[in-house]
Short mmCIF file of C-alpha atoms in Angstrom, two decimals:
data_model
loop_
_atom_site.label_atom_id
_atom_site.label_comp_id
_atom_site.label_asym_id
_atom_site.label_seq_id
_atom_site.Cartn_x
_atom_site.Cartn_y
_atom_site.Cartn_z
CA MET A 1 178.15 237.61 132.83
CA THR A 2 179.77 239.23 135.66
CA GLN A 3 180.07 235.95 137.45
CA ARG A 4 181.97 234.54 134.22
CA ASP A 5 184.40 237.52 133.99
CA LYS A 6 185.01 237.40 137.53
CA GLN A 7 186.09 233.65 137.05
CA ASN A 8 187.90 233.98 134.24
CA PHE A 9 190.44 236.60 135.46
CA ILE A 10 194.13 235.53 136.15
CA VAL A 11 193.84 232.19 134.17
CA ASP A 12 196.47 231.45 131.97
CA GLU A 13 196.12 230.72 128.32
CA ARG A 14 195.58 227.11 128.29
CA GLU A 15 193.18 226.87 131.30
CA ALA A 16 191.26 229.73 130.13
CA LEU A 17 189.63 227.69 127.61
CA SER A 18 188.51 224.97 129.94
CA ALA A 19 187.27 227.75 132.08
CA TYR A 20 185.18 229.10 129.12
CA PHE A 21 183.61 225.71 128.33
CA ASN A 22 182.84 225.49 132.20
CA ALA A 23 181.11 228.63 132.46
CA LEU A 24 179.26 228.10 129.23
CA LEU A 25 178.12 224.57 129.90
CA THR A 26 177.16 225.39 133.54
CA GLU A 27 174.00 226.49 134.98
CA GLU A 28 174.58 230.09 136.47
CA ASN A 29 173.09 228.77 140.11
CA ILE A 30 175.98 226.13 139.94
CA LEU A 31 178.59 228.59 139.28
CA VAL A 32 177.51 230.45 142.10
CA ALA A 33 177.23 227.09 144.38
CA ASP A 34 180.77 226.53 143.25
CA LYS A 35 181.94 229.84 143.94
CA THR A 36 180.84 229.91 147.53
CA ALA A 37 182.27 226.71 147.99
CA VAL A 38 185.62 227.59 146.94
CA VAL A 39 185.51 230.93 148.66
CA THR A 40 184.90 229.29 152.08
CA GLU A 41 187.52 226.67 151.64
CA PRO A 42 190.54 228.92 152.23
CA LEU A 43 188.57 230.55 155.11
CA VAL A 44 188.44 227.28 156.83
CA LYS A 45 192.00 226.72 156.29
CA VAL A 46 193.09 229.83 157.87
CA VAL A 47 191.23 229.08 161.00
CA ALA A 48 192.51 225.54 161.03
CA THR A 49 196.32 226.47 160.82
CA PRO A 50 197.57 228.91 163.68
CA GLU A 51 200.46 230.21 161.24
CA ALA A 52 198.04 230.99 158.73
CA LEU A 53 196.68 233.73 161.04
CA VAL A 54 199.84 235.67 160.15
CA ALA A 55 199.02 235.48 156.57
CA PRO A 56 197.81 239.17 155.36
CA PRO A 57 194.20 238.91 154.28
CA VAL A 58 195.06 240.23 150.86
CA VAL A 59 196.45 236.32 150.03
CA ALA A 60 192.80 234.96 149.96
CA PRO A 61 191.68 236.92 146.60
CA VAL A 62 194.46 235.89 145.02
CA VAL A 63 193.94 232.18 146.13
CA ILE A 64 190.45 231.94 144.83
CA PRO A 65 191.07 231.89 141.39
CA ASP A 66 193.93 229.28 141.67
CA GLU A 67 191.59 226.99 143.28
CA ARG A 68 189.01 227.34 140.96
CA VAL A 69 191.22 226.45 138.09
CA GLY A 70 192.49 223.46 140.28
CA GLU A 71 188.84 222.11 140.08
CA ILE A 72 188.38 222.57 136.30
CA GLU A 73 191.76 221.29 135.60
CA ALA A 74 191.94 217.66 134.72
CA ALA A 75 194.50 215.38 135.07
CA PRO A 76 195.92 213.99 131.75
CA GLU A 77 194.54 210.14 132.55
CA ALA A 78 190.94 209.52 131.13
CA ILE A 79 188.42 206.90 132.26
CA ALA A 80 188.15 204.77 129.35
CA GLU A 81 190.83 205.41 126.83
CA PRO A 82 189.36 205.35 123.19
CA LYS A 83 191.86 203.92 120.30
CA TRP A 84 191.39 207.43 118.30
CA LYS A 85 193.08 209.13 121.09
CA GLU A 86 196.45 207.21 120.73
CA GLU A 87 197.92 209.23 117.87
CA SER A 88 196.93 212.00 115.55
CA PHE A 89 193.25 211.82 114.65
CA GLN A 90 190.74 213.88 112.42
CA VAL A 91 187.75 215.32 113.90
CA MET A 92 184.99 217.12 112.23
CA LEU A 93 183.84 220.54 113.56
CA PHE A 94 180.17 221.36 113.64
CA LYS A 95 178.20 223.93 115.64
CA VAL A 96 175.45 224.16 118.05
CA ALA A 97 173.94 227.33 119.46
CA GLY A 98 177.18 229.05 118.91
CA LEU A 99 179.33 226.28 120.52
CA SER A 100 181.97 224.57 118.52
CA LEU A 101 182.03 220.72 118.85
CA ALA A 102 184.53 217.96 117.61
CA VAL A 103 183.57 214.58 116.66
CA PRO A 104 186.39 212.17 115.88
CA LEU A 105 185.82 210.80 112.38
CA ALA A 106 186.50 207.44 113.70
CA GLU A 107 183.22 207.76 115.45
CA LEU A 108 181.42 209.55 112.91
CA ASN A 109 179.07 207.60 110.68
CA GLY A 110 177.72 210.05 108.21
CA VAL A 111 176.24 213.91 107.64
CA GLN A 112 172.81 214.59 106.32
CA GLU A 113 170.88 217.68 105.33
CA TRP A 114 168.22 218.54 107.96
CA ASP A 115 164.65 218.47 106.62
CA GLU A 116 161.74 218.43 109.04
CA ALA A 117 159.58 216.29 106.57
CA ILE A 118 162.07 213.38 107.09
CA VAL A 119 161.79 213.31 110.87
CA THR A 120 158.66 211.57 112.52
CA PRO A 121 158.30 212.89 116.16
CA MET A 122 157.66 210.65 118.90
CA PRO A 123 155.25 211.44 121.42
CA GLY A 124 155.83 212.10 124.87
CA HIS A 125 159.91 212.34 125.04
CA ALA A 126 162.06 214.91 126.36
CA PRO A 127 162.34 218.15 124.64
CA TRP A 128 165.55 217.66 123.04
CA TYR A 129 164.43 214.32 121.49
CA LEU A 130 163.31 215.23 117.72
CA GLY A 131 162.03 211.96 116.46
CA LEU A 132 163.27 209.23 114.30
CA VAL A 133 164.51 209.45 110.88
CA ASN A 134 165.05 206.33 108.43
CA TYR A 135 168.80 206.66 107.90
CA ARG A 136 169.95 203.55 105.58
CA ASP A 137 167.09 201.67 106.14
CA LYS A 138 167.45 202.28 110.17
CA GLN A 139 165.33 204.00 112.39
CA VAL A 140 167.60 206.70 113.97
CA ALA A 141 166.90 208.79 116.95
CA ILE A 142 167.30 212.31 116.28
CA ILE A 143 168.70 214.87 119.19
CA ASP A 144 168.63 218.55 119.26
CA THR A 145 172.07 218.90 120.32
CA ALA A 146 171.78 222.31 121.75
CA ARG A 147 168.90 221.38 123.93
CA PHE A 148 170.82 218.39 125.19
CA VAL A 149 174.24 219.93 126.18
CA MET A 150 173.29 223.51 127.07
CA PRO A 151 172.16 224.19 130.52
CA GLU A 152 168.51 225.33 130.41
CA ASP A 153 169.16 229.00 131.68
CA ARG A 154 170.88 229.23 128.53
CA GLN A 155 168.35 227.85 126.14
CA GLY A 156 166.04 230.83 126.18
CA LYS A 157 168.12 232.23 123.58
CA LEU A 158 167.57 229.20 121.11
CA ALA A 159 165.03 229.99 118.49
CA GLU A 160 161.80 227.68 119.28
CA GLU A 161 161.44 227.04 115.60
CA VAL A 162 163.92 223.91 114.85
CA ASN A 163 163.78 224.84 111.43
CA GLU A 164 165.46 228.31 111.70
CA ARG A 165 168.12 226.70 113.78
CA LEU A 166 168.93 223.14 112.39
CA ASN A 167 170.90 222.65 109.13
CA ARG A 168 172.46 219.35 109.41
CA ILE A 169 172.28 215.91 110.77
CA VAL A 170 175.41 214.38 112.27
CA TYR A 171 175.37 210.58 112.72
CA ILE A 172 177.32 209.07 115.40
CA GLY A 173 178.77 205.77 116.34
CA ASP A 174 176.94 203.02 114.33
CA ALA A 175 174.29 205.41 113.49
CA SER A 176 172.12 204.86 116.34
CA TRP A 177 171.95 208.46 117.20
CA GLY A 178 171.75 211.58 115.02
CA LEU A 179 172.79 214.96 116.40
CA ALA A 180 170.98 217.95 114.90
CA CYS A 181 173.14 220.85 114.61
CA ASP A 182 173.35 224.37 113.05
CA GLU A 183 176.28 223.97 110.42
CA VAL A 184 178.90 221.58 109.80
CA ALA A 185 182.43 223.34 109.58
CA GLU A 186 185.82 221.63 108.44
CA VAL A 187 187.72 218.44 109.23
CA ILE A 188 191.08 219.16 110.82
CA THR A 189 193.93 216.76 112.14
CA ILE A 190 194.80 217.00 115.86
CA SER A 191 197.36 215.26 117.76
CA PRO A 192 196.54 214.53 121.21
CA GLU A 193 198.99 217.07 122.65
CA GLN A 194 196.58 219.69 121.26
CA VAL A 195 193.81 218.43 123.39
CA ARG A 196 193.34 219.17 126.99
CA TRP A 197 192.01 215.81 128.27
CA ARG A 198 189.34 215.83 131.04
CA SER A 199 189.80 212.68 133.39
CA ASN A 200 187.62 213.60 136.18
CA ARG A 201 184.10 213.27 134.12
CA THR A 202 181.70 213.54 136.81
CA SER A 203 179.76 216.10 134.98
CA ARG A 204 179.30 216.45 131.29
CA ARG A 205 180.66 213.06 130.80
CA TRP A 206 180.47 213.38 126.87
CA LEU A 207 183.15 216.02 126.85
CA ALA A 208 186.36 214.15 126.38
CA GLY A 209 188.10 217.31 126.07
CA THR A 210 188.71 220.66 124.93
CA VAL A 211 190.89 221.53 121.54
CA LEU A 212 192.68 224.25 122.24
CA GLU A 213 193.42 225.99 118.87
CA GLN A 214 190.25 225.51 117.41
CA MET A 215 188.34 226.43 120.96
CA CYS A 216 186.00 223.50 120.46
CA ALA A 217 184.73 220.64 122.79
CA LEU A 218 185.64 217.24 121.71
CA ILE A 219 182.81 214.68 122.04
CA ASP A 220 183.30 211.23 123.29
CA PRO A 221 180.72 209.59 121.10
CA PRO A 222 180.09 206.28 122.83
CA VAL A 223 179.67 208.05 126.34
CA PHE A 224 177.42 210.72 124.53
CA ALA A 225 175.22 207.77 123.02
CA GLU A 226 175.22 205.91 126.60
CA MET A 227 173.62 209.24 127.97
CA LEU A 228 171.43 209.67 125.45
CA GLU A 229 170.21 206.30 126.26
CA LYS A 230 169.67 206.93 129.85
CA GLY A 231 168.07 210.17 129.07
CA MET A 232 170.71 211.71 131.05
CA GLY A 233 170.54 215.44 130.28
CA LEU A 234 170.57 218.30 132.98
CA GLU A 235 170.37 216.13 135.47
CA ASP A 236 173.98 214.81 134.99
CA LEU A 237 175.12 218.22 135.52
CA GLY A 238 174.19 217.70 139.00
CA VAL A 239 170.91 219.89 138.78
CA MET B 1 153.73 173.49 99.27
CA ALA B 2 153.16 172.94 102.60
CA ASN B 3 156.96 173.50 103.50
CA GLU B 4 156.99 176.87 101.65
CA GLU B 5 153.99 178.10 103.49
CA ASP B 6 156.16 177.30 106.58
CA GLN B 7 158.87 179.33 105.76
CA THR B 8 156.98 182.32 105.05
CA ASN B 9 154.82 181.86 107.78
CA GLU B 10 156.25 184.53 110.02
CA SER B 11 154.20 185.69 112.66
CA VAL B 12 151.80 188.62 111.17
CA THR B 13 149.98 190.78 113.38
CA GLU B 14 146.91 193.05 112.66
CA TRP B 15 146.85 196.86 113.37
CA VAL B 16 144.10 199.50 113.17
CA THR B 17 145.95 202.77 112.02
CA PHE B 18 144.75 206.13 112.99
CA HIS B 19 145.85 209.72 112.71
CA LEU B 20 146.88 212.02 115.47
CA LEU B 21 148.02 215.47 114.07
CA ASP B 22 150.32 214.87 111.30
CA GLU B 23 151.61 211.21 112.49
CA LYS B 24 150.18 207.84 111.89
CA TYR B 25 149.53 205.38 115.04
CA ALA B 26 148.32 202.15 115.31
CA VAL B 27 146.77 199.55 117.78
CA ASN B 28 146.52 195.94 117.53
CA VAL B 29 143.27 195.15 116.27
CA THR B 30 142.54 192.15 118.53
CA HIS B 31 141.70 195.23 121.25
CA VAL B 32 139.54 196.98 119.15
CA ARG B 33 136.01 196.51 119.47
CA GLU B 34 134.56 199.17 117.17
CA VAL B 35 135.12 202.64 115.84
CA LEU B 36 132.29 205.10 116.58
CA LYS B 37 131.63 208.83 115.16
CA ASN B 38 132.38 211.47 117.40
CA THR B 39 129.52 211.73 119.97
CA ASN B 40 128.16 213.64 122.95
CA ILE B 41 130.54 213.06 125.64
CA SER B 42 129.62 213.79 129.38
CA PRO B 43 132.46 215.55 131.29
CA VAL B 44 133.28 213.58 134.45
CA PRO B 45 134.25 215.99 137.09
CA GLY B 46 137.51 215.03 139.14
CA ALA B 47 138.79 213.00 136.47
CA PRO B 48 142.50 212.53 135.26
CA TYR B 49 143.55 215.12 132.84
CA PHE B 50 143.62 212.97 129.96
CA VAL B 51 139.95 211.78 130.62
CA LEU B 52 137.17 213.77 128.12
CA GLY B 53 134.19 211.90 129.90
CA ILE B 54 131.86 209.21 129.40
CA ILE B 55 129.55 207.98 126.76
CA ASN B 56 126.49 205.83 126.65
CA LEU B 57 127.16 202.90 124.28
CA ARG B 58 123.90 200.81 123.83
CA GLY B 59 123.72 201.10 127.38
CA ASN B 60 127.11 200.40 128.69
CA ILE B 61 129.15 203.50 130.08
CA VAL B 62 132.38 203.77 128.37
CA THR B 63 135.19 206.37 129.29
CA VAL B 64 136.59 208.28 126.50
CA ILE B 65 140.28 209.63 126.95
CA ASP B 66 141.96 212.37 124.86
CA THR B 67 144.61 210.51 123.22
CA HIS B 68 146.27 213.72 122.50
CA SER B 69 146.98 214.66 125.99
CA ARG B 70 147.77 211.16 126.76
CA LEU B 71 150.48 210.88 124.56
CA SER B 72 151.75 214.63 125.51
CA LEU B 73 150.63 216.14 122.00
CA ALA B 74 149.30 219.17 121.12
CA ALA B 75 145.33 219.41 121.12
CA SER B 76 143.31 219.21 117.91
CA GLU B 77 139.87 220.32 117.22
CA PRO B 78 137.10 217.74 116.48
CA THR B 79 136.18 217.59 112.59
CA ASP B 80 134.10 215.35 110.76
CA SER B 81 136.75 212.60 110.54
CA THR B 82 137.38 212.67 114.57
CA ARG B 83 136.70 209.06 115.60
CA ILE B 84 136.30 207.18 119.09
CA VAL B 85 138.02 203.94 118.91
CA VAL B 86 136.44 201.58 121.34
CA VAL B 87 139.09 199.18 122.67
CA ASP B 88 138.97 196.30 125.09
CA MET B 89 141.53 195.69 127.47
CA ASP B 90 141.00 192.70 129.88
CA GLY B 91 137.43 193.92 130.08
CA GLN B 92 138.00 197.31 130.63
CA VAL B 93 136.25 199.15 127.88
CA VAL B 94 137.52 202.71 126.77
CA GLY B 95 137.29 204.91 123.95
CA MET B 96 140.05 206.66 122.42
CA MET B 97 139.43 209.66 120.57
CA VAL B 98 141.40 210.22 117.45
CA ASP B 99 141.60 212.63 114.65
CA LYS B 100 140.99 210.09 111.81
CA VAL B 101 140.71 206.31 111.43
CA GLU B 102 142.37 204.69 108.16
CA GLU B 103 142.77 201.08 107.79
CA VAL B 104 143.79 197.80 109.09
CA VAL B 105 147.48 196.77 108.05
CA ASN B 106 149.19 193.45 108.37
CA LEU B 107 152.70 193.78 109.89
CA LYS B 108 155.15 190.83 109.99
CA GLU B 109 157.18 190.51 112.94
CA SER B 110 160.37 191.38 110.93
CA GLU B 111 158.67 194.72 109.75
CA ILE B 112 158.41 196.08 113.30
CA ASP B 113 161.40 198.06 114.69
CA TYR B 114 161.73 198.36 118.08
CA ALA B 115 163.27 201.87 117.94
CA PRO B 116 165.59 202.88 120.58
CA ASN B 117 163.80 204.20 123.62
CA VAL B 118 165.18 207.59 124.87
CA GLY B 119 164.96 208.40 128.29
CA ASN B 120 162.62 206.85 130.94
CA ASP B 121 159.66 209.37 130.34
CA ASP B 122 156.56 207.87 131.22
CA SER B 123 154.61 208.54 127.88
CA SER B 124 157.49 207.13 125.58
CA ASN B 125 156.77 203.75 127.31
CA PHE B 126 153.41 203.75 125.53
CA ILE B 127 155.43 203.01 122.28
CA HIS B 128 155.45 199.41 121.32
CA GLY B 129 157.62 199.89 117.99
CA VAL B 130 157.49 201.47 114.68
CA SER B 131 157.25 200.32 111.16
CA GLN B 132 158.08 202.05 108.08
CA ARG B 133 155.39 201.82 105.52
CA ASP B 134 156.44 203.27 102.25
CA GLU B 135 157.45 206.73 102.86
CA GLU B 136 155.51 206.86 106.30
CA LEU B 137 156.43 205.73 109.84
CA LEU B 138 153.99 204.05 111.78
CA ILE B 139 153.98 204.37 115.31
CA LEU B 140 152.69 201.18 117.19
CA VAL B 141 150.94 202.07 120.52
CA ASP B 142 151.23 199.53 123.44
CA LEU B 143 147.56 199.81 124.63
CA ASP B 144 148.41 197.83 128.02
CA LYS B 145 150.56 200.80 129.17
CA MET B 146 148.62 203.60 127.51
CA LEU B 147 145.62 202.48 129.62
CA ASP B 148 147.30 201.49 132.53
CA LEU B 149 144.17 201.05 135.05
CA GLU B 150 146.30 201.89 138.13
CA GLU B 151 146.79 205.19 136.79
CA TYR B 152 143.14 205.72 136.22
CA ARG B 153 142.41 205.01 139.79
CA GLY B 154 145.24 207.56 140.86
#
């Protein structure tokens, strides 16, 4: 908690949201590792450049948050540009474990009420894999979205009993995956300028960007589906 | 007449269905030798976690595995309907302890759905496919993988 507070100070409005998601979706120990990495950098610079010796030591703490933001900040160019990104597009908002997620309507296949009775659990899979549902004559794999996207150390608060938590299933892409979530909120129209796009997607590749006004994370469904297929969850975070 | 038969002559496989907890599973009938009532199983020290022990089947020693733990499922208490499905995989005879044996069903190739395999977990590889039967989903087990002999030795 204190780590996040420290990290978020002196961050401007637009960057604050990225920092928020970064903190929310990153394991505590990674944050610590990142912080130390950031702290050592300016120190090395101070030793390397002779003129830096003159600089008062007070400068260093000011530099730290800037560097941190620079890391989080994503250049506006993305890896693969989805079509729906080009002009104004609609997204549907839904919630998992307090986190707001947005899925572009273009990539949305349908929404269904959660009912444990319709889900057939499959043996021996990851804890985030709930099982199969027969959706429109097709066997669709259902994912416990919270368990998939949230780092392990933040999953402790999640109710073990899925029925208490899950209310809806959001089908993405060609309905090969269903994301079980807490609740489905409204559909909104957003323009690409309202989104802080991520380009450097080395971690959390499913996160296309963040919608500033609604404070929500925009999912890139094809990438999300690809990650699910490979069974990438936390390992993709670099744990 | 013969032509008509040809058209509907899609390859059909027979599967023995059984229950594990609330789900229904099936194994290919060609591997199934017989189904036994639960008998005394002698534990084997040092055996893999999913091996319950051995039984003497008319003079032959057969290893019995706990299908629940093999498929990473919660354990269940033996009841009157608990059965041991004796399967033969290339000469290796193994007994699988299951909650209940139900019936033999015919499945056309088109009825088998090779559902998306998620991740690369070991035990998810045991699933050959699934088949929707009425309201139920039948999970078809790949015995070859489930009874991987290398793993027994390991």
